[in-house]
Amino acid sequence: MDTRLLELLVCPICKGPLDYQRPPHAERAELICSADRLAFPVRDGLPVMLESEARQLDENSPAVGAK
Ligand SMILES: [Zn+2]
C-alpha cells in the first residue's frame, strides 16, 4: 500500500491523525485513532473510513497510545 496516501488520511470523526498499524507489528492492518479509541479496518489494501465499520479499542489495549 502507498503509505504516503495513508499519511493524508485523518479520522472521519475527530479529523485527527491516524496511526497505521500492520503486521508483523500488529495483528492486522488497521488505522488507529487513539483519540476516539477506534480502529478502522484496511481491507484488500483499502482503508475503510466508516465509524460503523470501526473496531472499538479496549481501554487496556497495549497496542494503542504506546507512542
Ligand atoms: Zn478520531
PDB file of C-alpha atoms and ligand atoms in Angstrom:
ATOM      1  CA  MET A   1       0.000   0.000   0.000  1.00  0.00           C
ATOM      2  CA  ASP A   2       1.070   3.546  -0.626  1.00  0.00           C
ATOM      3  CA  THR A   3       1.997   4.853   2.790  1.00  0.00           C
ATOM      4  CA  ARG A   4       2.025   8.441   1.542  1.00  0.00           C
ATOM      5  CA  LEU A   5      -1.676   8.099   0.896  1.00  0.00           C
ATOM      6  CA  LEU A   6      -2.188   6.841   4.411  1.00  0.00           C
ATOM      7  CA  GLU A   7      -0.413   9.850   5.849  1.00  0.00           C
ATOM      8  CA  LEU A   8      -3.073  12.021   4.304  1.00  0.00           C
ATOM      9  CA  LEU A   9      -5.869  10.141   5.979  1.00  0.00           C
ATOM     10  CA  VAL A  10      -7.445  11.591   9.063  1.00  0.00           C
ATOM     11  CA  CYS A  11     -10.055  10.295  11.409  1.00  0.00           C
ATOM     12  CA  PRO A  12     -13.529  10.891   9.924  1.00  0.00           C
ATOM     13  CA  ILE A  13     -14.863  11.691  13.379  1.00  0.00           C
ATOM     14  CA  CYS A  14     -12.323  13.974  15.036  1.00  0.00           C
ATOM     15  CA  LYS A  15     -10.179  14.773  11.954  1.00  0.00           C
ATOM     16  CA  GLY A  16      -7.152  13.795  13.975  1.00  0.00           C
ATOM     17  CA  PRO A  17      -4.130  11.893  12.684  1.00  0.00           C
ATOM     18  CA  LEU A  18      -4.286   8.142  12.369  1.00  0.00           C
ATOM     19  CA  ASP A  19      -1.673   5.605  13.319  1.00  0.00           C
ATOM     20  CA  TYR A  20      -1.202   2.940  10.676  1.00  0.00           C
ATOM     21  CA  GLN A  21      -0.562  -0.429  12.215  1.00  0.00           C
ATOM     22  CA  ARG A  22       0.101  -3.564  10.251  1.00  0.00           C
ATOM     23  CA  PRO A  23       1.665  -6.946  10.571  1.00  0.00           C
ATOM     24  CA  PRO A  24       4.098  -8.015  11.843  1.00  0.00           C
ATOM     25  CA  HIS A  25       3.822  -5.148  14.348  1.00  0.00           C
ATOM     26  CA  ALA A  26       0.102  -5.598  14.750  1.00  0.00           C
ATOM     27  CA  GLU A  27      -2.299  -8.478  14.494  1.00  0.00           C
ATOM     28  CA  ARG A  28      -3.950  -6.961  11.463  1.00  0.00           C
ATOM     29  CA  ALA A  29      -3.734  -3.889   9.265  1.00  0.00           C
ATOM     30  CA  GLU A  30      -5.681  -1.080  10.864  1.00  0.00           C
ATOM     31  CA  LEU A  31      -5.746   2.666  11.094  1.00  0.00           C
ATOM     32  CA  ILE A  32      -5.909   3.691  14.707  1.00  0.00           C
ATOM     33  CA  CYS A  33      -7.431   6.841  16.130  1.00  0.00           C
ATOM     34  CA  SER A  34      -6.136   6.989  19.659  1.00  0.00           C
ATOM     35  CA  ALA A  35      -8.347   9.968  20.488  1.00  0.00           C
ATOM     36  CA  ASP A  36     -11.554   8.089  19.701  1.00  0.00           C
ATOM     37  CA  ARG A  37     -10.103   4.671  20.541  1.00  0.00           C
ATOM     38  CA  LEU A  38     -11.276   3.331  17.228  1.00  0.00           C
ATOM     39  CA  ALA A  39      -9.526   1.081  14.758  1.00  0.00           C
ATOM     40  CA  PHE A  40     -10.547   1.408  11.144  1.00  0.00           C
ATOM     41  CA  PRO A  41     -10.031  -1.751   9.116  1.00  0.00           C
ATOM     42  CA  VAL A  42      -7.905  -1.961   5.996  1.00  0.00           C
ATOM     43  CA  ARG A  43      -9.467  -4.392   3.568  1.00  0.00           C
ATOM     44  CA  ASP A  44      -7.632  -5.524   0.458  1.00  0.00           C
ATOM     45  CA  GLY A  45      -5.311  -2.575   0.916  1.00  0.00           C
ATOM     46  CA  LEU A  46      -8.127  -0.071   1.119  1.00  0.00           C
ATOM     47  CA  PRO A  47      -8.856   1.742   4.347  1.00  0.00           C
ATOM     48  CA  VAL A  48     -12.483   1.637   5.389  1.00  0.00           C
ATOM     49  CA  MET A  49     -13.095   5.012   6.982  1.00  0.00           C
ATOM     50  CA  LEU A  50     -16.527   4.335   8.372  1.00  0.00           C
ATOM     51  CA  GLU A  51     -17.377   4.666  12.023  1.00  0.00           C
ATOM     52  CA  SER A  52     -19.845   1.807  11.668  1.00  0.00           C
ATOM     53  CA  GLU A  53     -17.017  -0.441  10.482  1.00  0.00           C
ATOM     54  CA  ALA A  54     -14.506   0.637  13.090  1.00  0.00           C
ATOM     55  CA  ARG A  55     -13.476  -1.582  15.928  1.00  0.00           C
ATOM     56  CA  GLN A  56     -13.778  -0.171  19.417  1.00  0.00           C
ATOM     57  CA  LEU A  57     -10.445  -0.458  21.132  1.00  0.00           C
ATOM     58  CA  ASP A  58     -10.106  -1.982  24.500  1.00  0.00           C
ATOM     59  CA  GLU A  59      -9.302   0.502  27.239  1.00  0.00           C
ATOM     60  CA  ASN A  60      -6.343  -1.604  28.211  1.00  0.00           C
ATOM     61  CA  SER A  61      -5.132  -2.416  24.740  1.00  0.00           C
ATOM     62  CA  PRO A  62      -1.347  -2.263  24.750  1.00  0.00           C
ATOM     63  CA  ALA A  63      -1.268  -1.583  21.024  1.00  0.00           C
ATOM     64  CA  VAL A  64      -2.776   1.859  21.331  1.00  0.00           C
ATOM     65  CA  GLY A  65      -1.291   5.068  22.572  1.00  0.00           C
ATOM     66  CA  ALA A  66       2.077   3.455  23.004  1.00  0.00           C
ATOM     67  CA  LYS A  67       3.872   6.330  21.351  1.00  0.00           C
TER      68      LYS A  67
HETATM   69 ZN    ZN B   1     -10.785  10.283  15.865  1.00  0.00          ZN
END
